[in-house]
Short mmCIF file of C-alpha atoms and ligand atoms in Angstrom, two decimals:
data_model
loop_
_atom_site.label_atom_id
_atom_site.label_comp_id
_atom_site.label_asym_id
_atom_site.label_seq_id
_atom_site.Cartn_x
_atom_site.Cartn_y
_atom_site.Cartn_z
CA MET R 28 -6.00 -16.36 12.25
CA THR R 29 -7.90 -13.22 11.35
CA ARG R 30 -9.08 -12.63 7.81
CA LEU R 31 -6.51 -10.79 5.75
CA ARG R 32 -7.76 -7.59 4.10
CA LEU R 33 -6.90 -6.63 0.54
CA GLY R 34 -6.37 -3.00 -0.41
CA VAL R 35 -6.21 -2.49 -4.16
CA ASN R 36 -3.90 0.25 -5.38
CA ILE R 37 -5.35 1.81 -8.52
CA ASP R 38 -2.49 4.27 -9.27
CA HIS R 39 -1.49 2.59 -12.50
CA VAL R 40 -4.91 2.95 -14.06
CA ALA R 41 -4.11 6.66 -13.84
CA THR R 42 -0.64 6.01 -15.28
CA VAL R 43 -2.24 4.59 -18.44
CA ARG R 44 -4.75 7.46 -18.60
CA ASN R 45 -2.06 10.09 -18.21
CA ALA R 46 0.13 8.50 -20.91
CA ARG R 47 -2.27 9.94 -23.50
CA GLY R 48 -3.68 12.86 -21.55
CA GLU R 49 -7.19 11.45 -22.03
CA GLY R 50 -9.96 10.97 -19.48
CA TYR R 51 -9.77 7.17 -19.69
CA PRO R 52 -9.20 4.66 -18.20
CA ASP R 53 -10.77 6.18 -15.11
CA PRO R 54 -9.18 5.15 -11.77
CA VAL R 55 -12.44 5.91 -9.99
CA ARG R 56 -14.25 3.37 -12.16
CA ALA R 57 -11.44 0.92 -11.37
CA ALA R 58 -11.94 1.57 -7.65
CA GLU R 59 -15.67 0.84 -7.97
CA MET R 60 -14.89 -2.40 -9.82
CA ALA R 61 -12.23 -3.38 -7.28
CA LEU R 62 -14.68 -2.95 -4.40
CA ALA R 63 -17.32 -4.94 -6.27
CA ALA R 64 -14.76 -7.72 -6.90
CA GLY R 65 -13.88 -8.14 -3.23
CA ALA R 66 -11.29 -5.52 -2.41
CA ASP R 67 -11.70 -4.40 1.19
CA GLY R 68 -10.40 -0.92 0.48
CA ILE R 69 -8.74 1.35 -2.04
CA THR R 70 -5.19 2.61 -1.92
CA ALA R 71 -3.96 5.58 -3.91
CA HIS R 72 -0.69 7.49 -3.85
CA LEU R 73 -0.86 11.18 -4.62
CA ARG R 74 2.70 11.85 -5.66
CA GLU R 75 4.22 15.29 -5.41
CA ASP R 76 4.68 15.35 -9.21
CA ARG R 77 1.10 14.05 -9.83
CA ARG R 78 2.48 11.54 -12.32
CA HIS R 79 -0.50 9.22 -11.89
CA ILE R 80 -3.20 10.04 -9.35
CA SER R 81 -4.48 13.63 -9.50
CA ASP R 82 -6.04 15.84 -6.86
CA ALA R 83 -9.40 15.40 -8.57
CA ASP R 84 -8.99 11.61 -8.40
CA ILE R 85 -8.43 11.84 -4.65
CA ASP R 86 -11.54 14.02 -4.26
CA GLN R 87 -13.63 11.41 -6.06
CA LEU R 88 -12.00 8.37 -4.44
CA ALA R 89 -12.58 9.86 -1.00
CA ALA R 90 -16.21 10.48 -1.91
CA ILE R 91 -16.93 6.98 -3.24
CA CYS R 92 -15.14 5.27 -0.35
CA ARG R 93 -17.13 7.37 2.11
CA ARG R 94 -20.39 6.62 0.26
CA ARG R 95 -19.68 2.88 0.31
CA GLY R 96 -18.31 2.85 3.85
CA ARG R 97 -15.00 1.42 2.62
CA PRO R 98 -11.56 2.58 3.69
CA LEU R 99 -9.40 4.83 1.55
CA ASN R 100 -5.71 4.41 2.27
CA PHE R 101 -4.11 7.68 1.17
CA GLU R 102 -0.40 7.20 0.48
CA CYS R 103 1.60 10.37 0.71
CA ALA R 104 5.00 11.83 1.41
CA VAL R 105 5.66 13.67 4.65
CA THR R 106 5.29 17.21 3.30
CA PRO R 107 3.14 20.17 4.39
CA GLU R 108 1.18 19.97 1.12
CA MET R 109 0.28 16.29 1.56
CA GLU R 110 -0.52 16.75 5.22
CA ALA R 111 -2.96 19.54 4.31
CA ILE R 112 -4.64 17.35 1.67
CA ALA R 113 -4.93 14.46 4.15
CA LEU R 114 -6.43 16.75 6.77
CA ALA R 115 -8.89 18.17 4.23
CA HIS R 116 -10.16 14.71 3.22
CA ARG R 117 -9.70 12.81 6.47
CA PRO R 118 -9.31 9.42 4.77
CA HIS R 119 -9.57 6.26 6.85
CA ALA R 120 -5.78 5.92 6.72
CA ALA R 121 -2.71 7.82 5.64
CA CYS R 122 0.32 5.76 4.74
CA LEU R 123 3.49 7.82 4.98
CA VAL R 124 5.95 6.93 2.24
CA PRO R 125 9.32 8.29 1.13
CA GLU R 126 9.36 10.02 -2.22
CA ARG R 127 12.07 10.95 -4.65
CA ARG R 128 11.17 12.57 -7.94
CA GLU R 129 13.60 10.48 -10.01
CA GLU R 130 12.38 7.12 -8.74
CA VAL R 131 10.18 4.92 -10.92
CA THR R 132 8.35 3.62 -7.86
CA THR R 133 8.75 3.86 -4.07
CA GLU R 134 12.19 2.32 -3.79
CA GLY R 135 12.68 1.83 -0.09
CA GLY R 136 10.83 2.35 3.13
CA LEU R 137 10.50 5.63 4.98
CA ASP R 138 13.52 6.25 7.20
CA VAL R 139 11.47 6.84 10.33
CA ALA R 140 14.50 6.36 12.57
CA ARG R 141 16.35 9.28 10.96
CA GLY R 142 13.27 11.40 10.32
CA HIS R 143 11.90 11.04 13.83
CA ASN R 144 11.78 14.76 14.67
CA ALA R 145 10.10 15.79 11.42
CA ILE R 146 7.68 12.87 11.30
CA THR R 147 6.42 12.87 14.91
CA PRO R 148 4.42 16.16 14.78
CA VAL R 149 2.86 15.20 11.42
CA VAL R 150 1.76 11.84 12.82
CA ARG R 151 0.36 13.58 15.90
CA ARG R 152 -1.75 15.99 13.82
CA LEU R 153 -3.05 13.27 11.50
CA VAL R 154 -3.96 10.99 14.41
CA ALA R 155 -5.67 13.90 16.17
CA ALA R 156 -7.82 14.35 13.05
CA GLY R 157 -8.97 10.73 13.35
CA ILE R 158 -6.76 9.38 10.55
CA ARG R 159 -5.08 6.03 11.09
CA VAL R 160 -1.40 6.58 10.40
CA SER R 161 0.72 3.94 8.80
CA ALA R 162 4.46 4.10 8.18
CA PHE R 163 5.76 2.31 5.08
CA ILE R 164 9.05 0.88 6.27
CA ASP R 165 11.66 -1.69 5.38
CA PRO R 166 11.48 -4.83 7.52
CA ASP R 167 14.18 -3.63 9.86
CA GLU R 168 14.21 -3.76 13.65
CA ALA R 169 15.23 -0.13 14.15
CA GLN R 170 12.55 1.12 11.72
CA VAL R 171 9.79 -0.88 13.41
CA ALA R 172 10.82 0.54 16.80
CA ALA R 173 11.00 4.05 15.32
CA ALA R 174 7.52 3.74 13.80
CA LYS R 175 6.17 2.96 17.25
CA ALA R 176 8.14 5.85 18.74
CA VAL R 177 6.71 8.43 16.30
CA GLY R 178 3.17 7.34 17.19
CA ALA R 179 2.17 5.43 14.06
CA GLN R 180 -0.63 2.94 14.68
CA VAL R 181 0.23 0.78 11.69
CA ILE R 182 3.37 -0.32 9.87
CA GLU R 183 3.28 -1.37 6.26
CA LEU R 184 6.27 -3.61 5.57
CA HIS R 185 7.95 -3.03 2.20
CA THR R 186 7.86 -6.38 0.41
CA GLY R 187 9.59 -5.06 -2.74
CA ALA R 188 13.05 -6.54 -2.09
CA TYR R 189 11.59 -9.96 -1.25
CA CYS R 190 9.29 -9.99 -4.30
CA GLU R 191 12.10 -8.94 -6.62
CA ALA R 192 14.39 -11.64 -5.21
CA VAL R 193 11.73 -14.28 -5.85
CA ARG R 194 11.08 -13.04 -9.41
CA GLU R 195 14.78 -12.97 -10.18
CA LYS R 196 15.36 -16.30 -8.40
CA LYS R 197 17.98 -14.77 -6.13
CA PRO R 198 19.25 -16.96 -3.27
CA GLN R 199 18.53 -14.27 -0.65
CA ALA R 200 14.74 -14.57 -1.10
CA GLU R 201 14.37 -16.84 1.95
CA ALA R 202 16.42 -14.50 4.14
CA LEU R 203 14.31 -11.53 2.99
CA LEU R 204 11.13 -13.43 3.85
CA ALA R 205 12.59 -14.18 7.28
CA LYS R 206 13.18 -10.44 7.78
CA LEU R 207 9.53 -9.74 6.93
CA LYS R 208 8.41 -12.38 9.43
CA ALA R 209 10.65 -11.00 12.18
CA ALA R 210 9.52 -7.41 11.57
CA ALA R 211 5.86 -8.47 11.56
CA ALA R 212 6.31 -10.28 14.88
CA GLN R 213 8.14 -7.29 16.38
CA GLY R 214 5.46 -4.87 15.17
CA ALA R 215 2.62 -6.94 16.61
CA GLU R 216 4.52 -7.31 19.89
CA LEU R 217 4.74 -3.51 20.09
CA GLY R 218 0.99 -3.23 19.50
CA LEU R 219 1.25 -2.01 15.91
CA GLU R 220 -1.11 -3.28 13.23
CA VAL R 221 0.99 -4.88 10.50
CA HIS R 222 0.36 -4.46 6.77
CA ALA R 223 2.54 -5.39 3.82
CA GLY R 224 2.85 -4.37 0.22
CA HIS R 225 4.86 -3.57 -2.89
CA GLY R 226 5.69 -5.79 -5.83
CA ILE R 227 3.37 -8.63 -4.76
CA ASP R 228 2.18 -11.00 -7.49
CA TYR R 229 0.43 -14.38 -7.60
CA GLU R 230 3.65 -16.17 -6.62
CA THR R 231 4.76 -13.99 -3.71
CA VAL R 232 1.33 -13.34 -2.23
CA LYS R 233 1.08 -16.70 -0.48
CA PRO R 234 4.28 -16.58 1.63
CA VAL R 235 3.45 -13.00 2.68
CA ALA R 236 -0.21 -13.81 3.38
CA ALA R 237 0.89 -16.73 5.56
CA ILE R 238 2.66 -14.39 8.02
CA PRO R 239 0.13 -14.50 10.87
CA GLU R 240 0.63 -10.93 12.14
CA VAL R 241 -0.07 -9.38 8.71
CA MET R 242 -3.60 -7.96 8.63
CA GLU R 243 -3.68 -6.24 5.25
CA LEU R 244 -1.95 -6.41 1.88
CA ASN R 245 -1.83 -3.47 -0.53
CA ILE R 246 -1.39 -4.59 -4.11
CA GLY R 247 -1.49 -2.56 -7.32
CA HIS R 248 0.86 -2.82 -10.25
CA PHE R 249 0.61 -6.57 -10.82
CA LEU R 250 -3.19 -6.52 -10.60
CA ILE R 251 -3.53 -3.69 -13.09
CA GLY R 252 -1.16 -5.52 -15.45
CA GLU R 253 -3.06 -8.76 -15.07
CA ALA R 254 -6.32 -6.91 -15.70
CA ILE R 255 -5.17 -6.33 -19.28
CA PHE R 256 -5.38 -10.06 -19.88
CA ILE R 257 -8.19 -11.33 -17.66
CA GLY R 258 -10.02 -8.21 -16.45
CA LEU R 259 -9.71 -6.38 -13.15
CA GLY R 260 -12.45 -8.25 -11.30
CA PRO R 261 -11.08 -11.75 -12.06
CA ALA R 262 -7.50 -10.63 -11.29
CA ILE R 263 -8.59 -9.38 -7.85
CA GLN R 264 -10.69 -12.49 -7.22
CA ARG R 265 -7.72 -14.74 -8.01
CA MET R 266 -5.46 -12.72 -5.69
CA ARG R 267 -8.11 -12.85 -2.96
CA ALA R 268 -8.41 -16.64 -3.38
CA LEU R 269 -4.63 -17.09 -3.08
CA MET R 270 -4.60 -14.95 0.08
CA ASP R 271 -7.39 -17.04 1.62
CA GLU R 272 -5.65 -20.29 0.60
CA ALA R 273 -2.39 -19.18 2.21
CA ARG R 274 -4.18 -18.23 5.43
CA ALA R 275 -6.06 -21.53 5.53
CA GLN R 276 -2.87 -23.54 4.89
CA ALA R 277 -0.99 -21.59 7.56
CA THR R 278 -3.59 -22.51 10.20
CA ALA R 279 -4.10 -26.14 9.07
N1 PXP I 22 2.10 -0.01 -0.58
C1 PXP I 22 2.79 1.15 -0.75
C2 PXP I 22 3.10 1.95 0.46
C3 PXP I 22 3.17 1.60 -2.03
O1 PXP I 22 3.85 2.74 -2.17
C4 PXP I 22 2.79 0.83 -3.15
C5 PXP I 22 3.12 1.32 -4.52
O2 PXP I 22 2.50 2.54 -4.74
C6 PXP I 22 2.06 -0.35 -2.94
C7 PXP I 22 1.76 -0.76 -1.63
C8 PXP I 22 1.62 -1.21 -4.06
O3 PXP I 22 2.73 -1.72 -4.73
P1 PXP I 22 2.56 -2.42 -6.12
O4 PXP I 22 1.91 -1.44 -7.04
O5 PXP I 22 3.94 -2.79 -6.52
O6 PXP I 22 1.68 -3.64 -5.89
#
Protein backbone atom coordinates (compact mmCIF):
# COMPACT_ATOMS: atom_id res chain seq x y z
CA MET A 1 0.00 0.00 0.00
CA THR A 2 1.30 3.46 -0.78
CA ARG A 3 2.47 5.76 1.99
CA LEU A 4 -0.33 7.91 3.32
CA ARG A 5 0.34 11.65 3.25
CA LEU A 6 -0.57 13.97 6.11
CA GLY A 7 -1.74 17.51 5.44
CA VAL A 8 -1.87 19.61 8.58
CA ASN A 9 -4.62 22.22 8.74
CA ILE A 10 -3.38 25.23 10.70
CA ASP A 11 -6.63 27.28 10.62
CA HIS A 12 -7.19 27.11 14.35
CA VAL A 13 -3.85 28.65 15.20
CA ALA A 14 -5.34 31.69 13.47
CA THR A 15 -8.58 31.23 15.44
CA VAL A 16 -6.63 31.65 18.70
CA ARG A 17 -4.70 34.63 17.30
CA ASN A 18 -7.86 36.36 16.12
CA ALA A 19 -9.62 35.83 19.47
CA ARG A 20 -7.45 38.63 20.88
CA GLY A 21 -6.68 40.54 17.71
CA GLU A 22 -2.95 40.06 18.35
CA GLY A 23 -0.23 38.93 15.96
CA TYR A 24 0.31 35.64 17.83
CA PRO A 25 0.18 32.68 17.66
CA ASP A 26 1.32 32.86 14.05
CA PRO A 27 -0.15 30.21 11.70
CA VAL A 28 2.85 30.59 9.41
CA ARG A 29 5.18 29.61 12.25
CA ALA A 30 2.85 26.66 12.94
CA ALA A 31 3.10 25.64 9.27
CA GLU A 32 6.91 25.72 9.45
CA MET A 33 6.82 23.58 12.60
CA ALA A 34 4.31 21.17 11.07
CA LEU A 35 6.53 20.62 8.02
CA ALA A 36 9.57 20.12 10.26
CA ALA A 37 7.60 17.56 12.33
CA GLY A 38 6.70 15.41 9.34
CA ALA A 39 3.63 16.95 7.75
CA ASP A 40 3.70 16.38 4.01
CA GLY A 41 1.79 19.56 3.28
CA ILE A 42 -0.18 22.43 4.72
CA THR A 43 -3.91 22.93 4.47
CA ALA A 44 -5.62 26.26 5.10
CA HIS A 45 -9.19 27.40 4.58
CA LEU A 46 -9.70 31.02 3.64
CA ARG A 47 -13.28 31.53 4.69
CA GLU A 48 -15.43 34.20 3.14
CA ASP A 49 -15.76 35.90 6.56
CA ARG A 50 -11.99 35.58 7.27
CA ARG A 51 -12.78 34.28 10.74
CA HIS A 52 -9.44 32.51 11.03
CA ILE A 53 -7.02 32.50 8.10
CA SER A 54 -6.45 35.93 6.52
CA ASP A 55 -5.42 36.93 3.02
CA ALA A 56 -1.98 37.84 4.35
CA ASP A 57 -1.67 34.36 5.90
CA ILE A 58 -2.39 32.78 2.52
CA ASP A 59 0.24 35.01 0.86
CA GLN A 60 2.84 33.85 3.37
CA LEU A 61 1.77 30.19 3.44
CA ALA A 62 1.93 30.05 -0.35
CA ALA A 63 5.42 31.56 -0.22
CA ILE A 64 6.83 29.19 2.41
CA CYS A 65 5.30 26.11 0.77
CA ARG A 66 6.77 27.16 -2.57
CA ARG A 67 10.17 27.83 -0.96
CA ARG A 68 10.18 24.41 0.71
CA GLY A 69 8.73 22.58 -2.28
CA ARG A 70 5.79 21.37 -0.18
CA PRO A 71 2.16 21.38 -1.25
CA LEU A 72 -0.32 23.98 -0.07
CA ASN A 73 -3.88 22.72 -0.11
CA PHE A 74 -6.03 25.84 -0.37
CA GLU A 75 -9.56 25.16 0.88
CA CYS A 76 -12.14 27.53 -0.48
CA ALA A 77 -15.76 27.98 -1.35
CA VAL A 78 -16.87 28.04 -4.97
CA THR A 79 -17.13 31.82 -5.35
CA PRO A 80 -15.62 34.26 -7.86
CA GLU A 81 -13.55 35.86 -5.08
CA MET A 82 -11.99 32.57 -3.96
CA GLU A 83 -11.41 31.45 -7.53
CA ALA A 84 -9.51 34.69 -8.21
CA ILE A 85 -7.36 34.20 -5.09
CA ALA A 86 -6.61 30.60 -6.08
CA LEU A 87 -5.66 31.67 -9.58
CA ALA A 88 -3.43 34.44 -8.22
CA HIS A 89 -1.50 32.04 -5.95
CA ARG A 90 -1.69 28.84 -7.97
CA PRO A 91 -1.38 26.56 -4.94
CA HIS A 92 -0.60 22.89 -5.45
CA ALA A 93 -4.25 22.06 -4.75
CA ALA A 94 -7.58 23.74 -4.26
CA CYS A 95 -10.14 21.86 -2.21
CA LEU A 96 -13.65 23.08 -2.96
CA VAL A 97 -15.80 23.15 0.15
CA PRO A 98 -19.33 24.32 0.94
CA GLU A 99 -19.58 27.34 3.18
CA ARG A 100 -22.34 28.83 5.26
CA ARG A 101 -21.65 31.87 7.38
CA GLU A 102 -23.57 30.59 10.41
CA GLU A 103 -21.78 27.25 10.61
CA VAL A 104 -19.13 26.64 13.26
CA THR A 105 -17.20 24.40 10.89
CA THR A 106 -17.76 22.85 7.45
CA GLU A 107 -20.85 20.84 8.26
CA GLY A 108 -21.36 18.67 5.22
CA GLY A 109 -19.75 17.96 1.91
CA LEU A 110 -20.11 20.07 -1.20
CA ASP A 111 -23.26 19.15 -3.11
CA VAL A 112 -21.47 18.58 -6.40
CA ALA A 113 -24.42 16.69 -7.84
CA ARG A 114 -26.74 19.69 -7.47
CA GLY A 115 -24.10 22.32 -8.17
CA HIS A 116 -22.80 20.64 -11.31
CA ASN A 117 -23.42 23.56 -13.69
CA ALA A 118 -21.86 26.18 -11.43
CA ILE A 119 -18.92 24.03 -10.33
CA THR A 120 -17.81 22.61 -13.69
CA PRO A 121 -16.46 25.87 -15.24
CA VAL A 122 -14.64 26.78 -12.00
CA VAL A 123 -12.97 23.36 -11.91
CA ARG A 124 -12.03 23.73 -15.58
CA ARG A 125 -10.34 27.11 -15.01
CA LEU A 126 -8.47 25.95 -11.91
CA VAL A 127 -7.25 22.78 -13.61
CA ALA A 128 -6.18 24.82 -16.65
CA ALA A 129 -4.05 26.95 -14.31
CA GLY A 130 -2.25 23.81 -13.13
CA ILE A 131 -4.07 23.53 -9.79
CA ARG A 132 -5.10 20.08 -8.62
CA VAL A 133 -8.79 20.31 -7.83
CA SER A 134 -10.32 18.38 -5.00
CA ALA A 135 -14.00 18.22 -4.08
CA PHE A 136 -14.83 17.84 -0.39
CA ILE A 137 -17.83 15.53 -0.45
CA ASP A 138 -19.88 13.27 1.76
CA PRO A 139 -19.18 9.57 1.20
CA ASP A 140 -22.13 9.16 -1.10
CA GLU A 141 -22.26 7.34 -4.43
CA ALA A 142 -23.97 10.15 -6.34
CA GLN A 143 -21.49 12.76 -5.03
CA VAL A 144 -18.46 10.66 -5.98
CA ALA A 145 -19.85 10.23 -9.50
CA ALA A 146 -20.64 13.95 -9.69
CA ALA A 147 -17.12 14.90 -8.59
CA LYS A 148 -15.77 12.87 -11.49
CA ALA A 149 -18.30 14.44 -13.86
CA VAL A 150 -17.29 18.03 -12.96
CA GLY A 151 -13.65 17.22 -13.69
CA ALA A 152 -12.20 17.10 -10.17
CA GLN A 153 -9.00 15.07 -9.97
CA VAL A 154 -9.34 14.38 -6.26
CA ILE A 155 -12.15 13.74 -3.79
CA GLU A 156 -11.74 14.45 -0.12
CA LEU A 157 -14.23 12.33 1.80
CA HIS A 158 -15.87 14.09 4.75
CA THR A 159 -15.09 11.97 7.80
CA GLY A 160 -16.94 14.27 10.24
CA ALA A 161 -20.07 12.14 10.70
CA TYR A 162 -18.02 8.99 11.27
CA CYS A 163 -15.66 10.68 13.75
CA GLU A 164 -18.53 12.22 15.68
CA ALA A 165 -20.32 8.85 15.86
CA VAL A 166 -17.18 7.23 17.28
CA ARG A 167 -16.67 10.01 19.84
CA GLU A 168 -20.29 9.85 20.92
CA LYS A 169 -20.28 6.03 20.85
CA LYS A 170 -23.21 5.95 18.45
CA PRO A 171 -24.15 2.55 17.00
CA GLN A 172 -24.03 3.85 13.41
CA ALA A 173 -20.24 4.37 13.51
CA GLU A 174 -19.55 1.07 11.74
CA ALA A 175 -22.08 1.82 8.99
CA LEU A 176 -20.54 5.27 8.48
CA LEU A 177 -17.08 3.71 8.18
CA ALA A 178 -18.49 1.28 5.62
CA LYS A 179 -19.79 4.25 3.60
CA LEU A 180 -16.32 5.82 3.64
CA LYS A 181 -14.79 2.55 2.43
CA ALA A 182 -17.35 2.18 -0.37
CA ALA A 183 -16.90 5.78 -1.52
CA ALA A 184 -13.11 5.42 -1.47
CA ALA A 185 -13.31 2.27 -3.59
CA GLN A 186 -15.73 3.94 -6.02
CA GLY A 187 -13.52 7.03 -6.31
CA ALA A 188 -10.38 5.00 -7.02
CA GLU A 189 -12.29 2.91 -9.56
CA LEU A 190 -13.23 6.13 -11.37
CA GLY A 191 -9.58 7.22 -11.40
CA LEU A 192 -9.95 9.86 -8.69
CA GLU A 193 -7.30 10.32 -6.01
CA VAL A 194 -8.97 9.81 -2.64
CA HIS A 195 -8.31 11.95 0.43
CA ALA A 196 -10.18 12.12 3.72
CA GLY A 197 -10.56 14.59 6.53
CA HIS A 198 -12.57 16.39 9.19
CA GLY A 199 -12.87 15.62 12.87
CA ILE A 200 -10.09 13.00 12.89
CA ASP A 201 -8.38 12.33 16.22
CA TYR A 202 -6.02 9.67 17.60
CA GLU A 203 -8.87 7.16 17.86
CA THR A 204 -10.48 7.60 14.45
CA VAL A 205 -7.28 8.03 12.45
CA LYS A 206 -6.46 4.33 12.33
CA PRO A 207 -9.69 2.99 10.75
CA VAL A 208 -9.59 5.80 8.16
CA ALA A 209 -5.87 5.34 7.47
CA ALA A 210 -6.47 1.62 6.92
CA ILE A 211 -8.73 2.30 3.91
CA PRO A 212 -6.32 1.31 1.12
CA GLU A 213 -7.53 3.81 -1.51
CA VAL A 214 -7.02 6.82 0.79
CA MET A 215 -3.82 8.65 -0.15
CA GLU A 216 -3.96 11.70 2.11
CA LEU A 217 -5.51 12.79 5.38
CA ASN A 218 -6.10 16.44 6.26
CA ILE A 219 -6.21 17.00 10.00
CA GLY A 220 -6.39 20.24 11.97
CA HIS A 221 -8.55 20.97 14.97
CA PHE A 222 -7.57 17.96 17.08
CA LEU A 223 -3.86 18.49 16.43
CA ILE A 224 -3.98 22.16 17.38
CA GLY A 225 -5.88 21.24 20.56
CA GLU A 226 -3.41 18.51 21.42
CA ALA A 227 -0.54 20.92 20.79
CA ILE A 228 -1.66 22.87 23.87
CA PHE A 229 -0.73 19.89 26.00
CA ILE A 230 2.19 18.21 24.26
CA GLY A 231 3.36 20.69 21.61
CA LEU A 232 2.59 20.77 17.90
CA GLY A 233 5.58 18.72 16.76
CA PRO A 234 4.93 15.77 19.11
CA ALA A 235 1.17 15.86 18.35
CA ILE A 236 1.89 15.58 14.61
CA GLN A 237 4.52 12.88 15.15
CA ARG A 238 2.06 10.80 17.18
CA MET A 239 -0.62 11.19 14.49
CA ARG A 240 1.92 10.25 11.81
CA ALA A 241 2.94 7.15 13.80
CA LEU A 242 -0.69 6.04 14.16
CA MET A 243 -1.23 6.50 10.41
CA ASP A 244 1.85 4.39 9.63
CA GLU A 245 0.79 1.72 12.16
CA ALA A 246 -2.67 1.48 10.61
CA ARG A 247 -1.20 1.14 7.11
CA ALA A 248 1.26 -1.51 8.24
CA GLN A 249 -1.46 -3.49 10.06
CA ALA A 250 -3.76 -3.27 7.04
CA THR A 251 -1.13 -4.86 4.78
CA ALA A 252 0.10 -7.47 7.31
N1 LIG B 1 -10.62 18.91 5.26
C1 LIG B 1 -11.50 19.89 4.98
C2 LIG B 1 -12.00 20.00 3.59
C3 LIG B 1 -11.92 20.80 5.97
O1 LIG B 1 -12.80 21.76 5.68
C4 LIG B 1 -11.36 20.69 7.26
C5 LIG B 1 -11.73 21.69 8.31
O2 LIG B 1 -11.35 22.95 7.90
C6 LIG B 1 -10.43 19.67 7.50
C7 LIG B 1 -10.10 18.77 6.49
C8 LIG B 1 -9.80 19.49 8.83
O3 LIG B 1 -10.77 19.17 9.78
P1 LIG B 1 -10.43 19.20 11.30
O4 LIG B 1 -9.95 20.58 11.62
O5 LIG B 1 -11.70 18.84 11.98
O6 LIG B 1 -9.34 18.16 11.53
